[in-house]
Tab-separated table of C-alpha atoms in Angstrom:
chain	number	residue	atom	x	y	z
A	114	MET	CA	36.721	80.765	81.676
A	115	ILE	CA	37.308	77.477	79.870
A	116	ALA	CA	37.751	76.929	76.125
A	117	ALA	CA	38.102	73.419	74.684
A	118	TYR	CA	39.316	72.730	71.142
A	119	GLN	CA	39.303	69.715	68.860
A	120	PRO	CA	40.899	69.169	65.427
A	121	ASP	CA	38.971	70.632	62.514
A	122	GLY	CA	40.669	69.628	59.303
A	123	ALA	CA	44.176	71.042	59.562
A	124	GLY	CA	43.139	73.549	62.230
A	125	LEU	CA	41.284	73.740	65.518
A	126	ALA	CA	37.688	74.474	66.429
A	127	LEU	CA	35.800	74.950	69.658
A	128	LEU	CA	33.973	71.897	70.929
A	129	PRO	CA	30.255	71.965	70.120
A	130	GLU	CA	27.865	72.543	72.973
A	131	GLY	CA	27.074	69.421	74.939
A	132	HIS	CA	30.506	67.852	74.464
A	133	GLY	CA	32.638	67.441	77.569
A	134	PRO	CA	36.296	68.483	77.775
A	135	GLU	CA	37.378	64.829	77.723
A	136	SER	CA	37.058	64.871	73.905
A	137	ALA	CA	39.272	67.969	73.490
A	138	LEU	CA	42.925	67.987	72.489
A	139	TRP	CA	43.517	71.481	73.895
A	140	ILE	CA	41.839	72.960	76.955
A	141	ASP	CA	42.586	76.604	77.700
A	142	LEU	CA	41.816	77.833	81.230
A	143	LEU	CA	41.679	81.586	81.830
A	144	SER	CA	41.396	82.453	85.535
A	145	PRO	CA	39.456	79.213	86.142
A	146	ASN	CA	36.904	79.013	88.907
A	147	ALA	CA	36.414	75.996	91.149
A	148	GLN	CA	33.910	74.337	88.829
A	149	GLU	CA	36.142	74.674	85.756
A	150	THR	CA	39.132	73.408	87.711
A	151	ALA	CA	37.137	70.397	88.862
A	152	LEU	CA	36.159	69.550	85.254
A	153	VAL	CA	39.807	69.371	84.216
A	154	GLU	CA	40.996	67.602	87.355
A	155	ALA	CA	38.369	64.934	86.695
A	156	LEU	CA	40.493	64.042	83.658
A	157	GLY	CA	43.409	63.221	85.946
A	158	ILE	CA	45.279	66.525	85.524
A	159	ASP	CA	46.197	68.559	88.586
A	160	VAL	CA	45.520	72.231	87.788
A	161	PRO	CA	48.022	74.526	89.572
A	162	THR	CA	46.921	77.612	91.441
A	163	LEU	CA	48.286	81.068	90.682
A	164	GLU	CA	50.521	80.807	93.750
A	165	ASP	CA	51.977	77.550	92.428
A	166	MET	CA	52.587	79.121	89.023
A	167	GLU	CA	54.401	82.100	90.543
A	168	GLU	CA	57.024	79.926	92.246
A	169	ILE	CA	60.405	81.289	91.185
A	170	GLU	CA	62.351	78.041	91.476
A	171	ILE	CA	63.009	76.466	88.092
A	172	SER	CA	62.496	73.025	89.598
A	173	ASN	CA	58.911	74.018	90.415
A	174	ARG	CA	58.279	75.490	86.982
A	175	LEU	CA	59.571	72.536	84.978
A	176	HIS	CA	58.785	69.067	86.265
A	177	ARG	CA	56.878	65.897	85.457
A	178	GLU	CA	53.954	64.363	87.266
A	179	GLY	CA	53.673	60.860	85.840
A	180	ASP	CA	52.906	61.217	82.118
A	181	CYS	CA	52.105	64.914	82.522
A	182	GLN	CA	54.790	67.471	81.643
A	183	VAL	CA	54.316	70.632	83.714
A	184	MET	CA	56.009	73.671	82.156
A	185	THR	CA	55.555	77.278	83.304
A	186	VAL	CA	56.813	80.342	81.446
A	187	MET	CA	56.466	84.099	81.930
A	188	LEU	CA	54.664	85.833	79.065
A	189	PRO	CA	53.711	89.469	78.468
A	190	GLY	CA	49.995	90.114	78.157
A	191	ARG	CA	47.276	92.535	79.157
A	192	ASP	CA	44.938	92.724	82.116
A	193	ASP	CA	41.248	93.632	82.038
A	194	GLU	CA	42.120	97.345	81.867
A	195	GLY	CA	44.466	96.914	78.907
A	196	ARG	CA	47.695	97.404	80.856
A	197	GLN	CA	50.590	95.221	79.794
A	198	PHE	CA	52.475	93.113	82.322
A	199	SER	CA	54.161	89.724	82.625
A	200	ALA	CA	52.544	86.779	84.354
A	201	PRO	CA	53.032	83.003	84.413
A	202	VAL	CA	51.396	80.597	81.971
A	203	THR	CA	51.486	76.851	82.649
A	204	PHE	CA	51.432	74.135	79.988
A	205	LEU	CA	50.184	70.733	81.131
A	206	LEU	CA	51.088	68.290	78.362
A	207	THR	CA	49.869	64.704	78.472
A	208	PRO	CA	49.666	62.053	75.734
A	209	GLU	CA	45.912	62.691	75.501
A	210	ARG	CA	45.654	66.497	75.600
A	211	LEU	CA	47.248	69.878	76.259
A	212	VAL	CA	45.939	72.063	79.075
A	213	THR	CA	47.052	75.687	79.422
A	214	VAL	CA	46.437	77.671	82.598
A	215	ARG	CA	46.734	81.449	82.666
A	216	HIS	CA	45.431	84.470	84.578
A	217	HIS	CA	46.002	87.139	81.952
A	218	SER	CA	45.587	87.444	78.190
A	219	PRO	CA	48.684	86.950	76.046
A	220	ARG	CA	47.555	87.518	72.478
A	221	PRO	CA	48.793	84.171	71.020
A	222	PHE	CA	46.184	82.296	73.050
A	223	GLU	CA	43.477	84.354	71.361
A	224	THR	CA	44.811	83.982	67.814
A	225	PHE	CA	46.335	80.502	67.649
A	226	ALA	CA	43.091	78.571	67.160
A	227	THR	CA	42.314	80.500	63.960
A	228	ARG	CA	45.878	80.136	62.668
A	229	ALA	CA	46.596	76.567	63.728
A	230	GLU	CA	46.242	75.236	60.193
A	231	ARG	CA	49.171	77.442	59.126
A	232	SER	CA	51.424	76.191	61.900
A	233	SER	CA	54.507	74.264	60.796
A	234	ALA	CA	53.878	71.787	63.620
A	235	GLY	CA	50.253	71.097	62.717
A	236	SER	CA	47.496	70.390	65.214
A	237	GLY	CA	46.807	66.683	64.997
A	238	THR	CA	48.220	65.709	68.398
A	239	PRO	CA	48.572	67.462	71.772
A	240	VAL	CA	52.335	67.744	71.425
A	241	ARG	CA	52.001	69.322	67.963
A	242	ILE	CA	49.400	71.761	69.305
A	243	PHE	CA	51.892	72.621	72.056
A	244	LEU	CA	54.662	73.328	69.548
A	245	GLY	CA	52.276	75.266	67.325
A	246	LEU	CA	51.269	77.428	70.265
A	247	VAL	CA	54.930	77.976	71.165
A	248	GLU	CA	55.556	79.003	67.554
A	249	GLU	CA	52.725	81.534	67.801
A	250	ILE	CA	54.165	82.893	71.056
A	251	ILE	CA	57.614	83.292	69.506
A	252	ALA	CA	56.089	85.108	66.532
A	253	ARG	CA	54.293	87.428	68.945
A	254	GLN	CA	57.546	88.296	70.706
A	255	ALA	CA	59.057	89.083	67.304
A	256	ASP	CA	56.113	91.406	66.568
A	257	LEU	CA	56.637	93.189	69.898
A	258	LEU	CA	60.320	93.712	69.107
A	259	GLU	CA	59.463	95.058	65.651
A	260	ALA	CA	57.011	97.495	67.243
A	261	THR	CA	59.732	98.588	69.660
A	262	GLY	CA	62.058	99.214	66.727
A	263	ARG	CA	59.447	101.425	65.050
A	264	VAL	CA	58.940	103.454	68.230
A	265	LEU	CA	62.695	103.929	68.594
A	266	ASP	CA	62.929	105.042	64.951
A	267	ARG	CA	60.244	107.662	65.589
A	268	VAL	CA	61.868	108.864	68.807
A	269	ALA	CA	65.273	109.047	67.134
A	270	SER	CA	63.873	111.227	64.339
A	271	GLU	CA	62.381	113.541	66.974
A	272	VAL	CA	65.479	113.733	69.172
A	273	TYR	CA	68.118	113.860	66.438
A	274	GLY	CA	66.067	115.861	63.929
A	275	GLU	CA	67.024	119.311	62.702
A	276	GLU	CA	63.935	120.904	64.192
A	277	ALA	CA	64.382	121.992	67.779
A	278	ASN	CA	62.428	120.066	70.395
A	279	ASP	CA	60.934	121.671	73.445
A	280	VAL	CA	61.550	120.169	76.847
A	281	GLU	CA	58.013	118.798	77.101
A	282	GLY	CA	58.382	116.963	73.801
A	283	LEU	CA	61.688	115.508	74.932
A	284	ARG	CA	60.129	114.365	78.191
A	285	LEU	CA	57.374	112.594	76.266
A	286	ALA	CA	60.032	110.962	74.096
A	287	LEU	CA	61.881	109.858	77.224
A	288	ARG	CA	58.669	108.313	78.546
A	289	ASP	CA	58.201	106.409	75.284
A	290	ILE	CA	61.773	105.150	75.476
A	291	GLY	CA	61.248	103.984	79.052
A	292	GLN	CA	58.070	102.130	78.070
A	293	GLN	CA	59.919	100.337	75.282
A	294	GLY	CA	62.704	99.441	77.695
A	295	GLU	CA	60.145	97.863	80.016
A	296	LEU	CA	58.608	95.981	77.103
A	297	THR	CA	61.953	94.584	75.971
A	298	ALA	CA	62.603	93.435	79.542
A	299	LYS	CA	59.300	91.521	79.497
A	300	VAL	CA	60.153	89.982	76.123
A	301	ARG	CA	63.583	88.969	77.381
A	302	LEU	CA	62.011	87.230	80.368
A	303	ALA	CA	59.571	85.439	78.068
A	304	LEU	CA	62.334	84.281	75.723
A	305	PHE	CA	64.512	83.139	78.620
A	306	THR	CA	61.793	81.038	80.235
A	307	MET	CA	60.651	79.620	76.894
A	308	GLU	CA	64.206	78.659	76.007
A	309	ARG	CA	64.525	76.727	79.249
A	310	MET	CA	61.139	75.132	78.673
A	311	LEU	CA	62.016	73.967	75.166
A	312	SER	CA	65.417	72.642	76.188
A	313	THR	CA	63.761	70.629	78.958
A	314	PHE	CA	61.003	69.489	76.592
A	315	ILE	CA	63.590	68.238	74.078
A	316	VAL	CA	65.211	66.117	76.787
A	317	TRP	CA	61.831	64.746	77.891
A	318	ASN	CA	60.778	64.061	74.301
A	319	GLY	CA	63.880	61.927	73.833
A	320	THR	CA	62.687	59.568	76.568
A	321	MET	CA	59.068	59.299	75.373
A	322	LYS	CA	57.850	56.012	73.987
A	323	HIS	CA	56.482	56.067	70.424
A	324	ARG	CA	57.681	59.625	70.061
A	325	ASP	CA	57.183	61.598	66.865
A	326	PRO	CA	60.607	61.841	65.178
A	327	GLN	CA	59.823	65.349	63.862
A	328	ILE	CA	59.071	66.812	67.284
A	329	GLY	CA	62.700	67.210	68.298
A	330	THR	CA	63.531	68.854	64.965
A	331	LEU	CA	60.652	71.319	65.310
A	332	ALA	CA	61.585	72.167	68.908
A	333	LYS	CA	65.231	72.760	67.964
A	334	ALA	CA	64.149	75.047	65.119
A	335	GLN	CA	62.139	77.085	67.617
A	336	MET	CA	65.190	77.244	69.886
A	337	ARG	CA	67.135	78.763	66.987
A	338	ASP	CA	64.348	81.311	66.464
A	339	ILE	CA	64.555	82.269	70.141
A	340	ASN	CA	68.343	82.669	69.922
A	341	ALA	CA	67.952	84.938	66.889
A	342	LEU	CA	65.396	87.060	68.739
A	343	GLU	CA	67.720	87.340	71.727
A	344	VAL	CA	70.433	88.780	69.467
A	345	HIS	CA	67.940	91.288	68.051
A	346	LEU	CA	66.812	92.076	71.593
A	347	ASP	CA	70.371	92.941	72.632
A	348	PHE	CA	70.581	95.313	69.661
A	349	LEU	CA	67.319	97.013	70.664
A	350	ASN	CA	68.471	97.333	74.263
A	351	SER	CA	71.589	99.151	73.061
A	352	ARG	CA	69.358	101.478	71.049
A	353	VAL	CA	67.177	102.098	74.098
A	354	ALA	CA	70.249	103.000	76.156
A	355	LEU	CA	71.590	105.305	73.422
A	356	ALA	CA	68.221	106.995	72.935
A	357	THR	CA	67.885	107.501	76.701
A	358	ASP	CA	71.318	109.125	76.965
A	359	ALA	CA	70.706	111.293	73.904
A	360	THR	CA	67.298	112.480	75.118
A	361	LEU	CA	68.619	113.283	78.585
A	362	GLY	CA	71.494	115.162	76.944
A	363	MET	CA	69.088	117.205	74.832
A	364	ILE	CA	66.996	118.015	77.893
A	365	ASN	CA	70.129	119.113	79.777
A	366	LEU	CA	71.223	121.281	76.854
A	367	ASP	CA	67.827	122.936	76.666
A	368	GLU	CA	67.743	123.548	80.408
A	369	ASN	CA	71.324	124.875	80.313
A	370	ALA	CA	70.288	127.337	77.609
A	371	VAL	CA	67.492	128.595	79.843
A	372	VAL	CA	69.853	128.948	82.793
A	373	ARG	CA	72.383	130.772	80.607
A	374	THR	CA	69.710	133.209	79.414
A	375	LEU	CA	68.647	133.912	82.985
A	376	SER	CA	72.284	134.442	83.973
A	377	VAL	CA	72.828	136.919	81.133
A	378	VAL	CA	69.644	138.820	82.036
A	379	ALA	CA	70.797	139.025	85.641
A	380	ALA	CA	74.223	140.254	84.508
A	381	LEU	CA	72.631	143.015	82.408
A	382	PHE	CA	71.129	144.538	85.534
A	383	LEU	CA	74.310	144.384	87.612
A	384	PRO	CA	75.866	147.711	86.414
A	385	PRO	CA	72.586	149.658	86.727
A	386	THR	CA	72.061	148.123	90.144
A	387	LEU	CA	75.570	149.212	91.176
A	388	ILE	CA	74.896	152.799	90.102
A	389	ALA	CA	71.533	152.853	91.838
A	390	SER	CA	73.137	151.452	94.995
A	391	ILE	CA	75.819	154.129	95.046
A	392	TYR	CA	73.283	156.945	94.880
A	393	GLY	CA	71.043	155.263	97.364
A	394	MET	CA	73.575	155.328	100.217
A	395	ASN	CA	72.219	158.668	101.605
A	396	PHE	CA	75.517	160.119	102.728
A	397	ALA	CA	75.389	163.791	103.799
A	398	ASN	CA	78.144	164.921	101.437
A	399	MET	CA	77.288	163.709	97.932
A	400	PRO	CA	78.130	166.542	95.469
A	401	GLU	CA	75.973	165.152	92.668
A	402	LEU	CA	72.805	165.517	94.726
A	403	ASN	CA	72.827	169.277	94.202
A	404	GLU	CA	73.249	169.115	90.438
A	405	PRO	CA	69.976	169.933	88.615
A	406	TYR	CA	70.454	167.169	86.037
A	407	ALA	CA	72.044	164.558	88.315
A	408	TYR	CA	68.936	162.359	88.282
A	409	TYR	CA	68.830	162.206	84.495
A	410	ILE	CA	72.577	161.655	84.270
A	411	ALA	CA	72.303	158.702	86.676
A	412	LEU	CA	69.458	157.201	84.625
A	413	GLY	CA	71.497	157.635	81.443
A	414	ALA	CA	74.515	155.982	83.045
A	415	MET	CA	72.362	153.038	84.121
A	416	VAL	CA	70.933	152.582	80.625
A	417	ALA	CA	74.341	152.987	79.008
A	418	SER	CA	75.912	150.399	81.315
A	419	ALA	CA	73.130	147.893	80.553
A	420	VAL	CA	73.454	148.467	76.804
A	421	GLY	CA	77.221	148.199	76.984
A	422	THR	CA	76.965	144.899	78.839
A	423	TRP	CA	74.499	143.573	76.233
A	424	VAL	CA	76.828	144.583	73.376
A	425	TRP	CA	79.722	142.831	75.121
A	426	PHE	CA	77.758	139.587	75.574
A	427	LYS	CA	76.571	139.777	71.967
A	428	ALA	CA	80.113	140.166	70.703
A	429	LYS	CA	81.187	137.143	72.735
A	430	GLY	CA	78.327	135.046	71.282
A	431	TRP	CA	76.708	134.458	74.652
A	432	LEU	CA	73.322	135.688	73.437
């Protein structure tokens, strides 16, 4: 899928039908096919494959090809089935246009065009569109962290609340905590790769001819936003760890209570079992066997021993 945008006042708008991508300032490629790739490569831009984008070496993710700045970051997004995962997104920035290549759907790429006019960077040039899109991505990571904080607040109220939680509820809470831990890991990866991208971009921008003097200032401001989010992310990770430990502790306490109850029940039957075992030995000389009320006396002794054991446990606070 290919989407091409051109300036529309202070914002961006899709190119009208019949206009080629050569007149666009931003071309967004989502899982491009061979024909869409050929359209962009005809403009002199080499579109990387998914295998190229997944290269782990930083030198492969951040490099220049002539006037084209090739920058790849890892961003959280959703697949066709709505599952969230991290995948690479490549920015191809040239003096004439910005090309983005992706194989999943991070939300900023769907919302930026309608919000471009509110971007602090503007959308009049490819480099300003790039910084505006980065700003939208950073804002999205902040939204994800805020959502994580709300989930942790809810889980904390459930785990630490006065009302008792059953084991199943605690297990669901533990699952929610684990999901938020995975999400924060994806956000951390996104912030890390974007920080490296911006730091490299700032260096490259300093060597550009006829550069916009505000670009470096805008990029550095975004770096400060990323650093602030990383501090907040560390705080959330500590909350995730604390909530995990607390939930596991509550589950252990609940399971220990069950085990203790079973142990007490088993102990209640020990004295009656001992009495029944004694009179079940079938020795020839057992004087009580000839007593007319021996059976009822044995039953009474068994009941009395069980009740006595229960009273003892109750007095000790074990029940």
